[in-house]
Coordinates of C-alpha atoms in Angstrom, one line a residue:
M1 CA -50.9 29.4 -88.7
S2 CA -49.2 28.0 -91.9
T3 CA -50.3 28.3 -95.5
A4 CA -51.7 24.9 -95.7
Q5 CA -53.4 24.4 -93.0
K6 CA -55.2 28.0 -93.6
K7 CA -56.0 26.0 -97.1
N8 CA -57.6 23.1 -95.3
L9 CA -59.2 24.8 -93.3
L10 CA -61.0 27.0 -96.0
R11 CA -61.7 23.6 -97.8
I12 CA -63.1 22.4 -94.5
L13 CA -65.5 25.4 -94.2
S14 CA -66.2 25.8 -97.7
A15 CA -67.4 22.3 -97.1
L16 CA -69.4 23.1 -94.0
V17 CA -71.1 25.5 -95.3
L18 CA -72.4 23.6 -98.4
L19 CA -73.4 21.1 -95.6
V20 CA -75.7 23.5 -93.6
A21 CA -77.1 24.4 -96.9
F22 CA -78.1 21.6 -98.5
E23 CA -79.5 20.3 -95.4
L24 CA -82.2 23.2 -95.0
T25 CA -83.0 23.2 -99.0
P26 CA -86.6 21.7 -98.5
F27 CA -86.1 19.0 -101.4
E28 CA -89.2 16.7 -100.2
R29 CA -91.6 20.1 -101.3
W30 CA -90.1 20.2 -104.9
L31 CA -89.8 16.5 -105.5
D32 CA -91.4 12.9 -105.1
P33 CA -89.6 11.1 -102.5
V34 CA -87.3 9.4 -104.7
S35 CA -86.1 12.0 -106.6
A36 CA -85.7 13.9 -103.6
V37 CA -83.4 10.9 -101.8
R38 CA -81.3 11.2 -105.5
A39 CA -80.8 15.0 -105.0
E40 CA -79.7 14.7 -101.6
F41 CA -77.4 12.4 -102.4
A42 CA -75.4 14.0 -105.3
L43 CA -75.8 17.6 -103.4
F44 CA -74.6 15.7 -100.1
L45 CA -71.3 14.2 -102.1
V46 CA -69.9 17.4 -103.2
P47 CA -69.1 18.7 -99.6
Y48 CA -68.1 15.2 -98.7
L49 CA -65.8 14.9 -101.3
I50 CA -64.4 18.6 -100.9
A51 CA -63.6 17.7 -97.1
G52 CA -62.7 13.9 -97.5
H53 CA -61.0 13.3 -100.7
D54 CA -57.6 12.9 -99.4
V55 CA -58.6 10.9 -96.4
L56 CA -60.4 8.3 -99.0
A57 CA -56.9 8.7 -101.2
R58 CA -55.3 7.5 -98.1
A59 CA -57.9 4.6 -97.5
A60 CA -57.0 3.2 -100.9
R61 CA -53.5 3.6 -100.6
G62 CA -53.4 1.6 -97.3
V63 CA -55.7 -1.5 -98.6
M64 CA -53.3 -1.1 -102.0
R65 CA -50.2 -1.8 -99.5
G66 CA -52.0 -3.9 -97.2
R67 CA -52.3 -1.9 -94.2
M68 CA -55.8 -0.9 -94.2
L69 CA -57.2 -0.6 -90.8
D70 CA -56.1 2.7 -90.0
E71 CA -58.4 5.6 -89.3
S72 CA -58.3 6.5 -92.6
F73 CA -60.0 3.4 -93.8
L74 CA -62.4 3.4 -90.3
M75 CA -63.5 6.6 -91.4
A76 CA -63.6 5.7 -95.2
I77 CA -65.7 2.7 -94.7
A78 CA -67.9 4.5 -92.5
T79 CA -69.1 7.2 -94.4
I80 CA -69.4 5.9 -97.5
G81 CA -71.2 3.2 -95.8
A82 CA -73.8 6.0 -94.4
F83 CA -74.1 7.2 -98.0
A84 CA -74.9 3.6 -99.0
L85 CA -78.0 3.1 -96.6
V86 CA -80.0 4.5 -99.0
L87 CA -79.8 0.9 -100.8
F88 CA -81.8 -0.7 -98.3
P89 CA -85.4 0.2 -98.7
E90 CA -86.5 0.1 -95.1
G91 CA -83.8 2.4 -94.1
E92 CA -83.3 5.7 -93.7
P93 CA -80.9 8.2 -96.0
H94 CA -77.7 9.3 -93.7
M95 CA -76.0 11.5 -96.4
A96 CA -76.1 14.4 -94.4
E97 CA -74.4 12.6 -91.6
G98 CA -71.8 10.8 -93.5
A99 CA -71.1 14.4 -94.9
A100 CA -70.9 15.3 -91.5
V101 CA -68.9 12.9 -90.1
M102 CA -66.2 13.6 -93.0
I103 CA -66.2 17.2 -92.2
F104 CA -66.1 16.9 -88.7
Y105 CA -63.3 14.3 -88.4
Q106 CA -61.6 16.2 -91.0
I107 CA -62.0 19.9 -88.3
G108 CA -60.6 17.0 -85.6
E109 CA -57.6 16.9 -88.0
W110 CA -56.7 20.2 -88.6
F111 CA -57.3 20.8 -84.8
Q112 CA -54.9 17.8 -84.0
N113 CA -52.5 19.4 -86.6
Y114 CA -52.7 22.7 -85.0
A115 CA -51.8 21.7 -81.8
V116 CA -49.0 19.5 -82.7
D117 CA -47.6 22.2 -84.5
K118 CA -48.1 25.0 -81.6
S119 CA -46.2 22.0 -79.2
R120 CA -43.5 21.3 -81.4
R121 CA -43.0 25.0 -82.0
S122 CA -42.5 25.5 -78.4
I123 CA -39.6 22.9 -78.5
A124 CA -38.2 24.4 -81.8
E125 CA -37.7 27.7 -80.1
M126 CA -35.0 26.1 -78.6
M127 CA -33.5 25.7 -81.9
D128 CA -33.2 29.4 -82.4
I129 CA -30.1 29.5 -79.7
A130 CA -28.1 28.1 -82.1
P131 CA -25.2 30.8 -83.7
E132 CA -24.8 31.6 -87.3
F133 CA -21.3 32.9 -87.1
A134 CA -18.8 33.7 -84.9
N135 CA -16.3 36.9 -85.0
V136 CA -13.0 35.1 -84.6
M137 CA -9.6 37.4 -84.1
R138 CA -7.1 36.2 -86.9
N139 CA -4.1 38.0 -87.8
D140 CA -5.6 41.3 -85.8
R141 CA -8.7 41.7 -87.6
L142 CA -12.2 39.8 -87.6
E143 CA -13.3 37.4 -89.3
Q144 CA -16.8 35.9 -89.8
V145 CA -16.4 32.1 -89.7
S146 CA -19.1 29.2 -89.0
P147 CA -18.9 28.0 -85.5
Y148 CA -17.5 25.0 -86.7
D149 CA -14.5 26.7 -87.9
V150 CA -13.3 28.0 -84.7
A151 CA -10.8 25.9 -82.2
V152 CA -10.0 26.1 -78.5
G153 CA -7.9 28.8 -77.7
D154 CA -9.2 31.3 -80.1
L155 CA -10.2 34.5 -79.2
I156 CA -13.9 35.6 -80.7
V157 CA -15.2 38.8 -80.4
V158 CA -19.2 39.0 -79.4
K159 CA -21.1 42.7 -80.3
P160 CA -24.0 43.5 -78.8
G161 CA -27.0 42.2 -79.9
E162 CA -25.4 38.9 -81.3
R163 CA -25.2 35.3 -79.9
I164 CA -22.4 33.9 -78.3
P165 CA -21.4 31.2 -80.3
L166 CA -19.0 28.9 -78.1
D167 CA -18.3 28.3 -74.5
G168 CA -15.9 30.2 -73.2
T169 CA -14.3 32.9 -71.0
V170 CA -14.3 36.6 -70.8
V171 CA -10.8 38.0 -71.5
Q172 CA -12.1 41.8 -71.9
G173 CA -15.3 43.6 -72.0
G174 CA -18.5 43.7 -69.8
S175 CA -22.0 43.0 -70.4
Q176 CA -25.8 41.4 -69.6
L177 CA -26.6 38.0 -71.1
D178 CA -29.8 37.5 -71.7
T179 CA -29.9 33.7 -70.9
A180 CA -33.5 33.4 -70.6
A181 CA -33.5 30.6 -74.2
L182 CA -31.4 28.3 -72.1
T183 CA -32.0 28.6 -68.2
G184 CA -35.6 30.3 -68.2
E185 CA -34.3 32.9 -66.0
S186 CA -36.4 36.3 -67.1
V187 CA -32.6 38.0 -65.4
P188 CA -29.8 39.4 -67.3
R189 CA -26.6 37.6 -66.1
V190 CA -23.7 40.5 -65.6
V191 CA -20.4 39.1 -66.8
G192 CA -17.2 40.8 -67.3
P193 CA -13.6 39.4 -67.5
D194 CA -12.4 35.8 -66.2
S195 CA -16.4 35.1 -66.2
E196 CA -17.3 31.9 -67.7
V197 CA -20.1 32.3 -70.6
I198 CA -21.8 29.6 -72.4
S199 CA -22.9 29.7 -76.1
G200 CA -27.0 30.4 -76.8
C201 CA -27.2 33.4 -75.1
V202 CA -27.5 37.0 -76.1
N203 CA -24.8 39.2 -75.4
M204 CA -27.4 42.9 -74.8
T205 CA -24.9 45.7 -73.8
G206 CA -21.2 45.4 -74.5
A207 CA -18.8 43.8 -76.7
L208 CA -17.0 41.3 -75.4
T209 CA -13.5 39.2 -76.0
V210 CA -13.7 35.4 -75.2
R211 CA -11.4 32.8 -75.5
V212 CA -12.9 30.0 -76.5
A213 CA -13.3 26.6 -74.2
K214 CA -14.6 24.1 -76.6
E215 CA -15.0 23.2 -80.0
Y216 CA -18.7 23.7 -81.4
E217 CA -19.6 20.2 -81.5
R218 CA -19.0 20.2 -77.2
S219 CA -20.3 23.3 -76.7
T220 CA -23.6 23.9 -74.5
V221 CA -25.9 25.0 -77.6
Q222 CA -25.1 22.1 -79.7
R223 CA -25.8 19.3 -76.7
I224 CA -29.2 21.3 -75.8
L225 CA -29.9 20.7 -79.3
E226 CA -28.9 17.5 -79.8
L227 CA -30.9 16.5 -76.4
V228 CA -34.0 18.2 -77.5
E229 CA -34.1 16.4 -80.9
S230 CA -33.9 13.0 -79.3
A231 CA -36.5 13.8 -76.5
S232 CA -39.3 12.1 -78.6
E233 CA -37.1 8.9 -79.0
K234 CA -37.6 7.8 -75.9
K235 CA -41.0 6.7 -75.1
A236 CA -43.0 6.4 -71.9
R237 CA -44.6 3.7 -71.0
T238 CA -48.0 4.4 -71.3
E239 CA -47.2 6.4 -74.6
S240 CA -46.0 2.9 -76.1
F241 CA -48.7 1.0 -74.6
I242 CA -51.0 3.2 -76.3
T243 CA -49.3 2.7 -79.6
R244 CA -49.7 -0.9 -79.1
F245 CA -53.5 -1.0 -78.2
A246 CA -54.5 0.9 -81.4
R247 CA -52.5 -1.1 -83.6
Y248 CA -54.7 -4.1 -82.0
Y249 CA -57.7 -2.5 -81.0
T250 CA -58.5 -1.5 -85.1
P251 CA -59.1 -5.1 -86.4
V252 CA -60.9 -5.9 -83.2
V253 CA -63.3 -2.9 -84.0
V254 CA -63.4 -3.7 -87.8
G255 CA -64.4 -7.2 -86.5
L256 CA -66.9 -6.5 -84.2
A257 CA -68.6 -4.0 -86.5
A258 CA -68.8 -6.9 -89.3
A259 CA -70.8 -9.1 -86.8
I260 CA -73.0 -6.2 -85.7
A261 CA -74.0 -5.7 -89.5
V262 CA -74.3 -9.4 -90.7
I263 CA -74.8 -11.7 -86.8
P264 CA -78.5 -9.9 -86.1
P265 CA -80.3 -9.9 -89.2
L266 CA -79.4 -13.8 -90.2
A267 CA -79.8 -15.0 -87.2
F268 CA -82.7 -12.8 -85.6
Q269 CA -84.3 -11.5 -88.6
A270 CA -83.0 -8.0 -87.8
H271 CA -83.7 -5.0 -90.4
W272 CA -80.6 -5.0 -92.4
A273 CA -80.5 -1.0 -92.1
D274 CA -80.5 -0.7 -88.9
C275 CA -77.8 -2.9 -88.2
V276 CA -75.3 -1.9 -90.9
Q277 CA -75.9 1.6 -89.4
S278 CA -75.5 0.7 -86.0
A279 CA -72.0 -0.8 -87.3
L280 CA -71.3 2.1 -88.9
I281 CA -72.0 4.5 -85.8
F282 CA -69.7 1.3 -84.1
L283 CA -66.9 2.3 -86.2
V284 CA -66.9 6.1 -86.4
V285 CA -66.8 6.2 -82.4
S286 CA -64.7 3.4 -82.5
C287 CA -61.6 5.1 -84.0
P288 CA -58.7 5.7 -81.7
C289 CA -57.5 8.9 -82.5
A290 CA -58.5 10.6 -79.1
L291 CA -55.6 8.5 -77.3
V292 CA -53.5 7.7 -80.3
I293 CA -53.2 12.1 -80.6
S294 CA -53.9 13.3 -76.8
V295 CA -51.6 11.0 -75.3
P296 CA -48.1 11.8 -77.2
L297 CA -49.1 15.2 -77.4
S298 CA -49.4 15.7 -73.4
F299 CA -45.8 14.1 -72.7
F300 CA -44.7 16.8 -75.7
G301 CA -46.2 19.6 -73.8
G302 CA -44.8 18.6 -70.7
I303 CA -41.1 18.3 -72.1
G304 CA -41.7 21.8 -73.9
A305 CA -42.9 23.2 -70.8
A306 CA -39.9 22.1 -69.0
S307 CA -37.6 23.2 -71.7
R308 CA -39.3 26.6 -71.8
A309 CA -38.3 26.6 -67.5
G310 CA -34.9 25.6 -68.6
I311 CA -35.1 22.0 -67.5
L312 CA -34.0 19.5 -70.4
V313 CA -35.9 16.1 -70.3
K314 CA -34.1 13.3 -72.5
G315 CA -37.7 11.9 -73.0
S316 CA -41.2 11.2 -72.1
S317 CA -40.4 7.9 -70.4
Y318 CA -38.3 10.1 -67.9
L319 CA -40.7 12.3 -67.4
E320 CA -43.5 10.0 -66.6
A321 CA -40.3 7.8 -63.9
L322 CA -40.3 11.4 -62.7
A323 CA -44.3 11.8 -61.4
D324 CA -43.3 8.5 -59.6
T325 CA -40.2 10.1 -57.3
E326 CA -40.1 9.1 -53.8
V327 CA -36.7 9.5 -53.0
I328 CA -34.1 12.0 -54.2
A329 CA -30.7 11.7 -53.1
F330 CA -28.3 15.3 -53.8
D331 CA -24.5 15.4 -54.8
K332 CA -23.2 18.4 -52.2
T333 CA -20.5 20.1 -54.1
G334 CA -22.1 22.1 -57.0
T335 CA -25.3 20.7 -56.4
L336 CA -26.5 21.8 -53.1
T337 CA -23.5 24.2 -53.0
D338 CA -22.0 27.0 -55.3
G339 CA -18.8 24.8 -55.6
T340 CA -17.0 27.9 -55.4
F341 CA -14.7 27.6 -52.7
N342 CA -12.9 30.0 -51.0
V343 CA -9.7 29.5 -48.9
V344 CA -10.6 30.6 -45.4
A345 CA -7.6 29.3 -43.0
I346 CA -4.2 27.9 -43.4
H347 CA -2.7 26.3 -40.3
P348 CA 0.8 25.0 -41.1
R349 CA 2.8 23.3 -38.9
A350 CA 4.7 25.2 -36.2
D351 CA 8.0 25.8 -38.3
V352 CA 6.9 26.0 -41.7
D353 CA 5.5 29.3 -43.6
P354 CA 1.6 29.4 -44.1
D355 CA 2.8 30.7 -48.1
A356 CA 4.9 28.0 -48.5
V357 CA 1.5 25.3 -47.3
L358 CA -0.5 26.8 -50.1
S359 CA 2.3 26.7 -52.7
M360 CA 2.6 23.2 -52.8
A361 CA -1.4 22.9 -52.6
A362 CA -1.3 25.3 -55.4
H363 CA 1.3 23.0 -57.5
A364 CA 0.2 19.9 -56.9
E365 CA -3.4 20.8 -58.1
A366 CA -1.9 22.9 -61.1
Y367 CA -3.4 20.1 -64.0
S368 CA -7.2 19.7 -62.1
D369 CA -10.0 21.0 -62.7
H370 CA -11.8 20.2 -59.5
P371 CA -13.4 23.5 -58.0
I372 CA -11.0 22.9 -55.0
A373 CA -7.8 22.9 -57.0
L374 CA -9.2 26.2 -59.0
S375 CA -10.0 27.8 -55.4
L376 CA -6.6 26.9 -54.1
R377 CA -4.8 28.4 -57.4
S378 CA -7.4 31.4 -57.0
A379 CA -5.9 32.0 -53.3
Y380 CA -2.2 31.5 -54.3
T381 CA -0.7 34.9 -55.2
G382 CA 2.2 34.0 -56.6
T383 CA 3.3 32.6 -60.6
I384 CA 2.2 29.1 -60.6
D385 CA 5.1 27.2 -62.8
A386 CA 3.4 23.7 -64.6
A387 CA 6.9 22.9 -65.8
R388 CA 7.9 22.2 -62.4
V389 CA 5.0 19.8 -61.7
R390 CA 5.5 15.8 -62.7
D391 CA 3.7 12.5 -62.3
V392 CA 0.6 13.7 -61.0
T393 CA -1.4 10.9 -59.4
E394 CA -5.3 11.7 -58.3
Q395 CA -7.0 9.4 -55.7
G396 CA -10.8 9.6 -56.5
G397 CA -12.3 10.7 -53.1
H398 CA -8.9 11.1 -51.8
G399 CA -6.8 13.7 -53.1
V400 CA -3.6 14.3 -55.3
S401 CA -0.4 13.6 -55.1
A402 CA 2.6 15.1 -57.5
M403 CA 6.3 15.4 -57.9
V404 CA 7.0 19.5 -57.7
D405 CA 10.7 20.5 -57.9
E406 CA 11.8 16.8 -57.3
H407 CA 9.6 16.7 -54.1
V408 CA 6.7 14.6 -53.4
V409 CA 3.7 16.7 -52.3
A410 CA 0.4 15.0 -51.1
V411 CA -3.1 17.1 -51.1
G412 CA -5.9 15.4 -49.6
N413 CA -8.4 14.5 -46.8
D414 CA -7.6 12.3 -44.0
K415 CA -8.0 8.8 -45.7
L416 CA -5.0 10.0 -48.0
M417 CA -2.9 10.7 -45.2
S418 CA -3.6 7.3 -43.8
T419 CA -3.2 5.4 -47.1
L420 CA 0.3 7.4 -47.6
G421 CA 1.4 6.4 -44.0
I422 CA 1.4 9.9 -42.4
A423 CA 0.3 9.2 -39.2
D424 CA 1.0 13.3 -37.7
W425 CA -1.8 14.9 -39.1
H426 CA -4.7 16.4 -37.2
A427 CA -8.1 17.6 -37.2
C428 CA -9.7 21.1 -37.6
T429 CA -12.7 22.2 -35.8
L430 CA -13.1 25.2 -38.3
E431 CA -16.3 24.1 -40.8
G432 CA -15.0 23.6 -44.2
T433 CA -13.5 21.0 -46.3
V434 CA -10.1 20.6 -44.6
L435 CA -7.3 19.6 -47.3
H436 CA -4.1 18.1 -45.5
V437 CA -0.8 18.8 -47.0
A438 CA 2.7 16.3 -46.9
L439 CA 5.7 17.0 -47.8
D440 CA 8.1 13.9 -48.9
G441 CA 5.8 12.0 -46.5
A442 CA 6.2 14.7 -43.6
Y443 CA 2.9 16.7 -42.4
V444 CA 3.3 20.1 -43.0
G445 CA -0.2 21.2 -42.1
H446 CA -4.1 22.1 -43.3
I447 CA -6.1 24.2 -45.7
V448 CA -9.7 25.0 -45.0
I449 CA -11.6 25.6 -48.2
A450 CA -15.5 26.7 -47.6
D451 CA -18.3 26.2 -50.0
L452 CA -21.2 28.3 -50.1
V453 CA -24.8 26.8 -49.8
K454 CA -27.0 28.2 -52.8
E455 CA -29.1 30.6 -52.2
D456 CA -32.6 28.5 -53.5
A457 CA -31.0 25.3 -51.8
A458 CA -33.2 25.3 -48.9
Q459 CA -36.1 26.3 -50.7
A460 CA -35.8 23.7 -53.4
I461 CA -35.7 21.3 -49.7
R462 CA -39.2 22.6 -49.0
Q463 CA -40.8 22.1 -52.1
L464 CA -40.2 18.9 -52.5
H465 CA -41.2 17.8 -49.3
A466 CA -44.5 20.0 -50.4
A467 CA -44.4 17.5 -53.7
G468 CA -44.8 14.5 -51.9
V469 CA -41.0 13.5 -52.3
N470 CA -40.6 11.1 -49.1
R471 CA -37.0 11.6 -48.3
A472 CA -34.1 14.0 -49.5
V473 CA -30.5 12.4 -48.8
M474 CA -27.3 14.3 -49.4
L475 CA -24.1 11.7 -50.4
T476 CA -21.0 13.6 -50.1
G477 CA -17.4 12.7 -50.1
D478 CA -16.9 16.1 -47.7
R479 CA -16.3 15.6 -43.8
E480 CA -18.9 14.8 -41.4
E481 CA -18.9 18.0 -39.9
V482 CA -19.5 19.7 -43.1
A483 CA -22.0 17.4 -44.4
Q484 CA -24.0 17.7 -41.1
A485 CA -23.7 21.6 -40.6
V486 CA -25.0 21.4 -44.5
A487 CA -28.1 19.2 -44.2
A488 CA -29.6 20.7 -41.0
R489 CA -29.2 24.0 -42.4
L490 CA -31.1 22.9 -45.5
G491 CA -33.4 20.7 -43.8
I492 CA -32.2 17.5 -45.4
D493 CA -33.8 14.0 -43.9
E494 CA -30.4 12.0 -44.0
H495 CA -26.9 12.5 -45.2
R496 CA -23.9 10.3 -45.7
A497 CA -20.3 11.9 -45.5
Q498 CA -16.6 10.9 -47.0
L499 CA -17.6 8.9 -49.4
L500 CA -15.7 7.7 -52.6
P501 CA -17.4 7.5 -56.0
Q502 CA -18.2 3.6 -55.7
D503 CA -19.8 4.1 -52.1
K504 CA -22.0 6.5 -53.3
V505 CA -23.1 3.5 -56.1
S506 CA -23.8 1.1 -52.7
L507 CA -25.5 3.8 -51.3
V508 CA -27.9 4.3 -54.0
E509 CA -28.5 0.7 -54.6
D510 CA -29.5 0.5 -50.7
L511 CA -32.1 3.8 -51.2
L512 CA -33.1 2.0 -54.3
A513 CA -34.3 -1.2 -52.4
S514 CA -36.4 1.0 -50.0
T515 CA -38.6 2.8 -52.2
S516 CA -41.8 1.1 -53.0
P517 CA -42.6 -0.8 -55.7
K518 CA -43.8 1.9 -58.5
G519 CA -41.6 4.2 -56.1
K520 CA -38.8 5.7 -58.5
L521 CA -35.1 7.1 -57.2
A522 CA -33.4 10.5 -58.6
F523 CA -30.1 11.3 -58.1
V524 CA -28.8 14.8 -58.2
G525 CA -25.2 15.7 -59.2
D526 CA -22.7 17.9 -61.6
G527 CA -19.2 16.1 -60.9
I528 CA -17.4 13.7 -63.4
N529 CA -17.6 11.0 -59.9
D530 CA -21.1 11.7 -60.5
A531 CA -21.6 10.0 -63.7
P532 CA -22.1 6.3 -62.6
V533 CA -24.6 7.3 -59.9
L534 CA -26.6 9.1 -62.1
M535 CA -26.9 6.2 -64.2
R536 CA -27.9 3.9 -61.7
A537 CA -30.6 6.4 -60.4
D538 CA -34.0 5.4 -61.8
I539 CA -33.7 9.1 -62.9
G540 CA -30.3 11.4 -63.1
I541 CA -30.4 14.7 -63.0
A542 CA -27.8 16.7 -63.9
M543 CA -26.6 20.3 -63.3
G544 CA -26.1 21.6 -67.0
A545 CA -24.9 25.3 -66.9
M546 CA -21.2 24.3 -65.0
G547 CA -21.6 20.6 -64.6
S548 CA -19.2 18.4 -66.3
D549 CA -19.9 16.8 -69.6
A550 CA -20.0 13.4 -68.4
A551 CA -22.6 14.0 -66.0
I552 CA -24.9 16.0 -68.2
E553 CA -24.3 12.9 -70.7
A554 CA -25.3 10.2 -68.3
A555 CA -28.0 12.3 -66.9
D556 CA -31.8 12.2 -68.1
I557 CA -32.5 15.7 -66.9
V558 CA -30.4 18.6 -67.1
L559 CA -31.1 21.6 -65.1
M560 CA -29.6 24.1 -67.2
N561 CA -29.9 27.1 -64.8
D562 CA -28.2 24.9 -61.7
R563 CA -31.7 25.7 -59.3
P564 CA -32.0 22.9 -57.3
S565 CA -35.2 24.7 -56.9
N566 CA -36.2 23.6 -60.4
I567 CA -36.6 20.1 -59.4
A568 CA -39.3 20.5 -57.7
L569 CA -40.6 22.2 -60.9
A570 CA -40.2 19.5 -62.9
I571 CA -41.8 16.9 -60.5
R572 CA -44.6 19.6 -60.8
I573 CA -44.9 19.2 -64.5
A574 CA -44.3 15.5 -64.4
R575 CA -47.2 14.7 -62.5
K576 CA -49.4 17.5 -64.2
T577 CA -48.7 16.0 -67.2
M578 CA -49.5 12.4 -66.1
R579 CA -52.9 13.5 -65.0
I580 CA -53.6 14.7 -68.0
V581 CA -52.7 11.4 -69.9
W582 CA -54.8 9.6 -67.4
Q583 CA -57.6 12.0 -67.4
N584 CA -57.8 11.5 -71.4
I585 CA -57.3 7.6 -71.5
V586 CA -59.9 7.8 -68.9
F587 CA -62.5 10.3 -70.6
A588 CA -62.0 9.0 -74.2
I589 CA -62.4 5.1 -73.5
G590 CA -65.4 6.1 -71.4
V591 CA -67.4 7.9 -73.5
K592 CA -66.6 5.8 -76.8
V593 CA -67.6 2.5 -74.8
G594 CA -70.9 4.2 -73.7
I595 CA -71.6 5.3 -77.2
M596 CA -70.9 1.8 -78.6
I597 CA -72.8 0.0 -76.3
L598 CA -75.7 2.4 -77.0
A599 CA -75.1 1.6 -80.4
L600 CA -75.7 -2.2 -80.4
P601 CA -79.1 -3.3 -82.4
V602 CA -80.5 -4.2 -78.8
F603 CA -80.5 -0.4 -77.9
G604 CA -80.6 1.4 -81.1
I605 CA -80.1 4.5 -79.3
A606 CA -77.3 5.8 -80.3
N607 CA -77.2 8.0 -83.9
M608 CA -74.5 9.1 -86.1
W609 CA -74.4 12.6 -84.7
M610 CA -73.5 10.6 -80.9
A611 CA -70.9 8.7 -83.0
V612 CA -69.3 12.3 -84.5
F613 CA -68.7 13.2 -81.0
G614 CA -67.6 9.9 -79.6
D615 CA -65.1 10.7 -82.3
V616 CA -64.4 14.3 -83.3
G617 CA -66.0 16.0 -80.2
V618 CA -63.8 13.5 -78.0
A619 CA -60.6 13.9 -79.8
V620 CA -61.0 18.0 -79.6
V621 CA -61.6 17.9 -75.8
A622 CA -58.5 15.6 -75.5
I623 CA -56.4 17.6 -77.4
V624 CA -57.5 21.0 -76.1
N625 CA -56.7 19.3 -72.7
A626 CA -53.1 17.7 -73.8
M627 CA -52.1 21.6 -74.7
R628 CA -52.5 22.5 -70.8
A629 CA -49.5 20.5 -70.4
L630 CA -47.5 23.2 -72.3
R631 CA -48.2 25.9 -69.8
V632 CA -46.2 25.6 -66.6
K633 CA -45.9 28.8 -63.8
R634 CA -43.1 29.1 -61.8
I635 CA -43.8 28.1 -57.8
S636 CA -42.6 29.3 -54.4
G637 CA -43.2 27.8 -50.9
T638 CA -46.3 25.1 -51.9
G639 CA -47.6 26.9 -55.0
R640 CA -48.6 24.4 -58.0
S641 CA -47.7 24.7 -61.6

């Protein structure tokens, strides 16, 4: 709790104590009726002003600036009116209720600020991942500099207890990394030489020497901070509707209150005091703060809960859409599988050496960062001389061609072979990705690469079905046999294989057309080729830890731990958030409308204390309910969040 919040709480409690003391004072025993009313008026004015002077000041500023129809104006006119009822001879004084309304309104305001601050702190904890410095190796000694001043290729040293300031690759040392702030994972990650590390993690045990792979502006930690800071800008439809609703609602209720106060006395000879009191009750209970506060707070809480689990949601509109997800389409490589390919077989032509086939493929892929290219270069035991390679041409979804030592080497799938007019290639019965290799237009053999399925991928599909997702579809550029095997192993409902990037977009269009009018389609991917599909889907979900920058920028939701099982968790968080939002809307409107009806002169049942509950009580209940969105627990099987 901040110092300002503590001071406000003490001020409100002081006013509340005075209110109770004056309410229990038997003025009528000591003074005549007129003097007793005057004494009550003066004394109850003290706690009223202690609690509400800032509300009165805000209302006055709003009137002077032409923006008077806000909740401060409603509270000011309602409470001043309660004191003014003393002017009506036939009416009962309501100074205590007027002071109580202001005090309890301030209690509600304080509770609101406390809840919002707690929600903000939940998300602001992400800001603590920003590194303050980097230890960069220059001229054989360490210099402590700003992360912004470190260039790609520099060597930095991360000591135990320090945050990794920039993304890179470990070149020396071994340690355990605390990744909880980024991924939500409590188990430390073990790293050593050649391990890729991302900024924002805490080095726990040993010193690490890291070669920087990205400048700080493009680092993981900076990208996360930008996403968190911009999350509140994209409002959900429900949230935007409540904002517009409050803008028109307040003038309407002020007009109705005026009509309740004036029309019955003029038209039906009703008592002025009773009608003015009904109008004041109407004003107090009509304050829309319960909705205006609790609905955004619910979305804010849902985004905060997701961020603590390593799920970054770029705005409440995406959380709302995720709650209506009916169909999820997955990329395969790097999404459902590890994306860490291994060469499992080399089948050369009879007169060709297997090492020569691998050498050709590794050199042709010398400039590529694709996981398949990395696996080829890793499997090749010789030295790759990039100077021998030129004129590299990559064909999306097909493969790559390059000049290696003045020879044309082509590496890719059967579609590339057909495009190049190479007719003597042949299929392979082994499960995995098959890369055909051709030299100067002649087929020389193929390489089989296998990719391991992620350990939680099957669990993710089960949880998605349990969460109410109707269809899980896998879209991949891999061979039909590989796609069919992976789909069967994971329990995926449908799959499409041997797709080009543009084919995925077309299929997503078809899947979008198959959803219900309210239903949404989510696409999950990690690669550069997935960016167009991520943008076309209703919700794009990217693997953030090792996914490409293009995919993360195009996505609406980013999974920082690359675990597909977190998609079901995100859906449960979204649906829980929407349940809370609608609970608050129905509860607040229902209670307020009920008390408003009872406040009408024809009934005259509601009093000022009921109005206090209808405003402050409803707001507090709605805020407490909204804070439930901050809580999230891991799920397994069909458990709930």
